Amino acid sequence: MTYVMIFISAVLVNNIVLSQFLGICPFLGVSKKISTALGMGMAVMFVMTIASIATWLVYYKLLVPHGLEFMITVVFILVIAALVQMVEIIIKKVSPSLYQALGIFLPLITTNCAVLGVAILAIQKEYSLANSVCFAIANAAGFTLAIVLFAGIRERISSTAYNLPKAVRGTPIILIAAALLSLAFMGFSGIGK
């Protein structure tokens, strides 16, 4: 599979949030403003790419040679958590302004199941290291696209919420909007066939 097909498939057709329903917590929780959604998307892109490289190396250089493939989930969770903590410490020392800009996003990424899901999916698809990195970047771009689009929708809804019936104000209209956005992305399902 070419890099272009991996990228298009991960961003549009099999969007990690809207098609595979991974990373829903930050999708719903951090999407109130476009600026915070974009910040979260960029932080996820950085961590997902680094985590994909680290987990691929751990799996093929440590788990497979020792016959420990069944430990994939536990080991990947530990690797991702340790990686996020190391990245947080390094960024705090090297660039305090970037650390301030990322704020709460880095610790939130530790519990983002999309990062773990992409790492495991790359292994299940038996991607090479280069394909895994492309897959991670594409899924992070898809996550960013989805969360920024949804933040724009939420900003628009909040500015016109007084026009909505009381029964759908707040969480109900947000979930309806998320469902409609997911349906819109289903329109890309014929690409690449």
mmCIF file of C-alpha atoms in Angstrom:
data_model
loop_
_atom_site.group_PDB
_atom_site.id
_atom_site.type_symbol
_atom_site.label_atom_id
_atom_site.label_comp_id
_atom_site.label_asym_id
_atom_site.label_seq_id
_atom_site.Cartn_x
_atom_site.Cartn_y
_atom_site.Cartn_z
ATOM 1 C CA MET A 1 0.000 0.000 0.000
ATOM 2 C CA THR A 2 1.467 3.353 -0.922
ATOM 3 C CA TYR A 3 1.965 6.152 1.544
ATOM 4 C CA VAL A 4 -0.684 8.225 -0.214
ATOM 5 C CA MET A 5 -3.291 5.481 0.177
ATOM 6 C CA ILE A 6 -2.365 4.980 3.845
ATOM 7 C CA PHE A 7 -2.709 8.718 4.402
ATOM 8 C CA ILE A 8 -6.040 9.158 2.587
ATOM 9 C CA SER A 9 -7.469 6.058 4.209
ATOM 10 C CA ALA A 10 -6.478 7.098 7.724
ATOM 11 C CA VAL A 11 -7.533 10.746 7.425
ATOM 12 C CA LEU A 12 -10.814 10.429 5.548
ATOM 13 C CA VAL A 13 -12.074 6.866 5.106
ATOM 14 C CA ASN A 14 -11.129 5.252 8.432
ATOM 15 C CA ASN A 15 -10.888 8.370 10.576
ATOM 16 C CA ILE A 16 -9.735 7.316 14.023
ATOM 17 C CA VAL A 17 -12.431 9.349 15.777
ATOM 18 C CA LEU A 18 -15.367 9.404 13.380
ATOM 19 C CA SER A 19 -15.146 5.865 11.954
ATOM 20 C CA GLN A 20 -13.312 3.834 14.577
ATOM 21 C CA PHE A 21 -14.557 5.798 17.620
ATOM 22 C CA LEU A 22 -11.177 6.001 19.378
ATOM 23 C CA GLY A 23 -10.264 9.206 21.160
ATOM 24 C CA ILE A 24 -13.842 10.235 21.845
ATOM 25 C CA CYS A 25 -13.067 11.721 25.298
ATOM 26 C CA PRO A 26 -10.768 14.500 24.010
ATOM 27 C CA PHE A 27 -12.959 14.843 20.926
ATOM 28 C CA LEU A 28 -15.932 15.789 23.090
ATOM 29 C CA GLY A 29 -14.033 17.379 25.970
ATOM 30 C CA VAL A 30 -11.448 19.599 24.281
ATOM 31 C CA SER A 31 -13.470 20.751 21.288
ATOM 32 C CA LYS A 32 -15.183 23.826 22.710
ATOM 33 C CA LYS A 33 -12.808 26.266 20.979
ATOM 34 C CA ILE A 34 -10.934 25.918 17.715
ATOM 35 C CA SER A 35 -7.684 27.135 19.299
ATOM 36 C CA THR A 36 -7.705 24.494 22.046
ATOM 37 C CA ALA A 37 -8.776 21.809 19.565
ATOM 38 C CA LEU A 38 -5.885 22.717 17.272
ATOM 39 C CA GLY A 39 -3.459 22.644 20.209
ATOM 40 C CA MET A 40 -4.693 19.216 21.232
ATOM 41 C CA GLY A 41 -4.461 18.009 17.638
ATOM 42 C CA MET A 42 -0.857 19.154 17.297
ATOM 43 C CA ALA A 43 0.099 17.579 20.632
ATOM 44 C CA VAL A 44 -1.563 14.306 19.576
ATOM 45 C CA MET A 45 0.259 14.406 16.244
ATOM 46 C CA PHE A 46 3.616 14.766 17.980
ATOM 47 C CA VAL A 47 2.994 12.089 20.614
ATOM 48 C CA MET A 48 1.276 9.644 18.251
ATOM 49 C CA THR A 49 4.211 9.750 15.829
ATOM 50 C CA ILE A 50 6.834 9.276 18.545
ATOM 51 C CA ALA A 51 4.746 6.568 20.244
ATOM 52 C CA SER A 52 4.315 4.714 16.962
ATOM 53 C CA ILE A 53 8.080 4.566 16.454
ATOM 54 C CA ALA A 54 8.744 3.501 20.042
ATOM 55 C CA THR A 55 6.035 0.839 20.165
ATOM 56 C CA TRP A 56 7.034 -0.602 16.775
ATOM 57 C CA LEU A 57 10.630 -0.932 17.972
ATOM 58 C CA VAL A 58 9.595 -2.452 21.309
ATOM 59 C CA TYR A 59 7.295 -4.938 19.615
ATOM 60 C CA TYR A 60 9.670 -6.155 16.907
ATOM 61 C CA LYS A 61 12.947 -5.868 18.856
ATOM 62 C CA LEU A 62 11.791 -6.996 22.314
ATOM 63 C CA LEU A 63 8.417 -8.745 22.372
ATOM 64 C CA VAL A 64 8.610 -10.848 19.189
ATOM 65 C CA PRO A 65 12.140 -12.237 19.748
ATOM 66 C CA HIS A 66 11.208 -13.339 23.279
ATOM 67 C CA GLY A 67 7.763 -14.727 22.368
ATOM 68 C CA LEU A 68 5.930 -12.112 24.420
ATOM 69 C CA GLU A 69 3.492 -10.861 21.780
ATOM 70 C CA PHE A 70 0.577 -11.455 24.156
ATOM 71 C CA MET A 71 1.897 -8.617 26.353
ATOM 72 C CA ILE A 72 1.341 -6.021 23.621
ATOM 73 C CA THR A 73 -1.408 -4.007 25.321
ATOM 74 C CA VAL A 74 0.226 -3.758 28.749
ATOM 75 C CA VAL A 75 3.667 -3.000 27.345
ATOM 76 C CA PHE A 76 2.341 -0.411 24.882
ATOM 77 C CA ILE A 77 0.414 1.380 27.656
ATOM 78 C CA LEU A 78 3.575 1.547 29.763
ATOM 79 C CA VAL A 79 5.716 2.685 26.822
ATOM 80 C CA ILE A 80 3.240 5.430 25.847
ATOM 81 C CA ALA A 81 2.854 6.655 29.437
ATOM 82 C CA ALA A 82 6.636 6.730 29.962
ATOM 83 C CA LEU A 83 7.153 8.407 26.608
ATOM 84 C CA VAL A 84 4.637 11.157 27.349
ATOM 85 C CA GLN A 85 6.262 11.784 30.726
ATOM 86 C CA MET A 86 9.735 11.985 29.160
ATOM 87 C CA VAL A 87 8.501 14.318 26.435
ATOM 88 C CA GLU A 88 6.856 16.512 29.071
ATOM 89 C CA ILE A 89 10.077 16.719 31.121
ATOM 90 C CA ILE A 90 12.237 17.439 28.061
ATOM 91 C CA ILE A 91 9.895 20.130 26.727
ATOM 92 C CA LYS A 92 9.720 21.738 30.187
ATOM 93 C CA LYS A 93 13.529 21.971 30.314
ATOM 94 C CA VAL A 94 14.225 22.870 26.672
ATOM 95 C CA SER A 95 11.304 25.129 25.797
ATOM 96 C CA PRO A 96 9.263 26.495 28.712
ATOM 97 C CA SER A 97 7.130 28.554 26.309
ATOM 98 C CA LEU A 98 6.129 25.432 24.353
ATOM 99 C CA TYR A 99 5.461 23.663 27.637
ATOM 100 C CA GLN A 100 3.148 26.499 28.691
ATOM 101 C CA ALA A 101 1.441 26.441 25.283
ATOM 102 C CA LEU A 102 0.755 22.688 25.482
ATOM 103 C CA GLY A 103 -0.417 23.040 29.083
ATOM 104 C CA ILE A 104 -2.750 20.244 30.110
ATOM 105 C CA PHE A 105 -2.718 18.596 26.669
ATOM 106 C CA LEU A 106 0.373 16.433 27.225
ATOM 107 C CA PRO A 107 -0.915 14.652 30.355
ATOM 108 C CA LEU A 108 -4.306 14.205 28.648
ATOM 109 C CA ILE A 109 -2.645 12.383 25.770
ATOM 110 C CA THR A 110 -1.447 9.648 28.137
ATOM 111 C CA THR A 111 -5.055 8.522 28.528
ATOM 112 C CA ASN A 112 -6.040 9.072 24.882
ATOM 113 C CA CYS A 113 -6.970 5.634 23.579
ATOM 114 C CA ALA A 114 -6.391 6.790 19.994
ATOM 115 C CA VAL A 115 -2.626 6.785 20.594
ATOM 116 C CA LEU A 116 -2.721 3.201 21.872
ATOM 117 C CA GLY A 117 -5.182 2.183 19.158
ATOM 118 C CA VAL A 118 -2.981 3.475 16.334
ATOM 119 C CA ALA A 119 0.080 1.718 17.763
ATOM 120 C CA ILE A 120 -1.782 -1.593 17.993
ATOM 121 C CA LEU A 121 -3.443 -1.193 14.570
ATOM 122 C CA ALA A 122 -0.050 -0.582 12.939
ATOM 123 C CA ILE A 123 1.213 -3.854 14.418
ATOM 124 C CA GLN A 124 -1.948 -5.749 13.439
ATOM 125 C CA LYS A 125 -1.636 -4.479 9.860
ATOM 126 C CA GLU A 126 2.004 -5.662 9.880
ATOM 127 C CA TYR A 127 3.289 -2.296 8.667
ATOM 128 C CA SER A 128 6.985 -1.588 8.317
ATOM 129 C CA LEU A 129 8.464 1.158 10.484
ATOM 130 C CA ALA A 130 8.105 3.721 7.683
ATOM 131 C CA ASN A 131 4.504 2.690 7.009
ATOM 132 C CA SER A 132 3.757 2.800 10.757
ATOM 133 C CA VAL A 133 5.075 6.357 10.974
ATOM 134 C CA CYS A 134 2.999 7.367 7.927
ATOM 135 C CA PHE A 135 -0.024 5.646 9.482
ATOM 136 C CA ALA A 136 0.509 7.471 12.793
ATOM 137 C CA ILE A 137 0.934 10.885 11.159
ATOM 138 C CA ALA A 138 -2.142 10.297 8.990
ATOM 139 C CA ASN A 139 -4.277 9.197 11.944
ATOM 140 C CA ALA A 140 -3.104 12.182 13.958
ATOM 141 C CA ALA A 141 -3.970 14.450 11.027
ATOM 142 C CA GLY A 142 -7.396 12.786 10.860
ATOM 143 C CA PHE A 143 -7.835 13.298 14.613
ATOM 144 C CA THR A 144 -6.843 16.954 14.239
ATOM 145 C CA LEU A 145 -9.180 17.446 11.280
ATOM 146 C CA ALA A 146 -12.099 15.885 13.146
ATOM 147 C CA ILE A 147 -11.571 17.778 16.401
ATOM 148 C CA VAL A 148 -11.042 21.155 14.666
ATOM 149 C CA LEU A 149 -14.130 20.689 12.468
ATOM 150 C CA PHE A 150 -16.142 19.687 15.498
ATOM 151 C CA ALA A 151 -14.839 22.680 17.473
ATOM 152 C CA GLY A 152 -16.017 24.954 14.664
ATOM 153 C CA ILE A 153 -19.425 23.315 14.745
ATOM 154 C CA ARG A 154 -19.592 23.659 18.542
ATOM 155 C CA GLU A 155 -18.651 27.345 18.386
ATOM 156 C CA ARG A 156 -21.406 27.909 15.859
ATOM 157 C CA ILE A 157 -23.916 25.962 17.967
ATOM 158 C CA SER A 158 -23.018 27.900 21.108
ATOM 159 C CA SER A 159 -23.541 31.221 19.322
ATOM 160 C CA THR A 160 -27.027 30.191 18.186
ATOM 161 C CA ALA A 161 -28.059 27.963 21.106
ATOM 162 C CA TYR A 162 -30.914 30.257 22.068
ATOM 163 C CA ASN A 163 -32.679 29.308 18.789
ATOM 164 C CA LEU A 164 -32.736 25.613 19.702
ATOM 165 C CA PRO A 165 -35.563 23.858 21.528
ATOM 166 C CA LYS A 166 -34.780 23.384 25.225
ATOM 167 C CA ALA A 167 -34.843 19.595 24.857
ATOM 168 C CA VAL A 168 -31.765 19.539 22.614
ATOM 169 C CA ARG A 169 -29.675 22.326 24.136
ATOM 170 C CA GLY A 170 -26.301 21.347 25.582
ATOM 171 C CA THR A 171 -25.122 17.756 25.351
ATOM 172 C CA PRO A 172 -27.921 16.404 23.105
ATOM 173 C CA ILE A 173 -27.184 18.815 20.242
ATOM 174 C CA ILE A 174 -23.444 18.190 20.620
ATOM 175 C CA LEU A 175 -23.961 14.433 20.258
ATOM 176 C CA ILE A 176 -26.299 14.961 17.302
ATOM 177 C CA ALA A 177 -23.676 17.169 15.641
ATOM 178 C CA ALA A 178 -20.979 14.536 16.266
ATOM 179 C CA ALA A 179 -23.199 11.869 14.711
ATOM 180 C CA LEU A 180 -23.857 14.034 11.656
ATOM 181 C CA LEU A 181 -20.144 14.738 11.270
ATOM 182 C CA SER A 182 -19.464 11.011 11.462
ATOM 183 C CA LEU A 183 -22.110 10.385 8.790
ATOM 184 C CA ALA A 184 -20.514 13.036 6.593
ATOM 185 C CA PHE A 185 -17.183 11.209 6.790
ATOM 186 C CA MET A 186 -18.903 7.963 5.773
ATOM 187 C CA GLY A 187 -19.271 9.592 2.349
ATOM 188 C CA PHE A 188 -15.544 8.994 1.827
ATOM 189 C CA SER A 189 -15.926 5.221 2.260
ATOM 190 C CA GLY A 190 -15.819 4.547 -1.486
ATOM 191 C CA ILE A 191 -12.395 6.168 -1.959
ATOM 192 C CA GLY A 192 -9.624 3.738 -2.719
ATOM 193 C CA LYS A 193 -11.770 0.803 -3.788
#
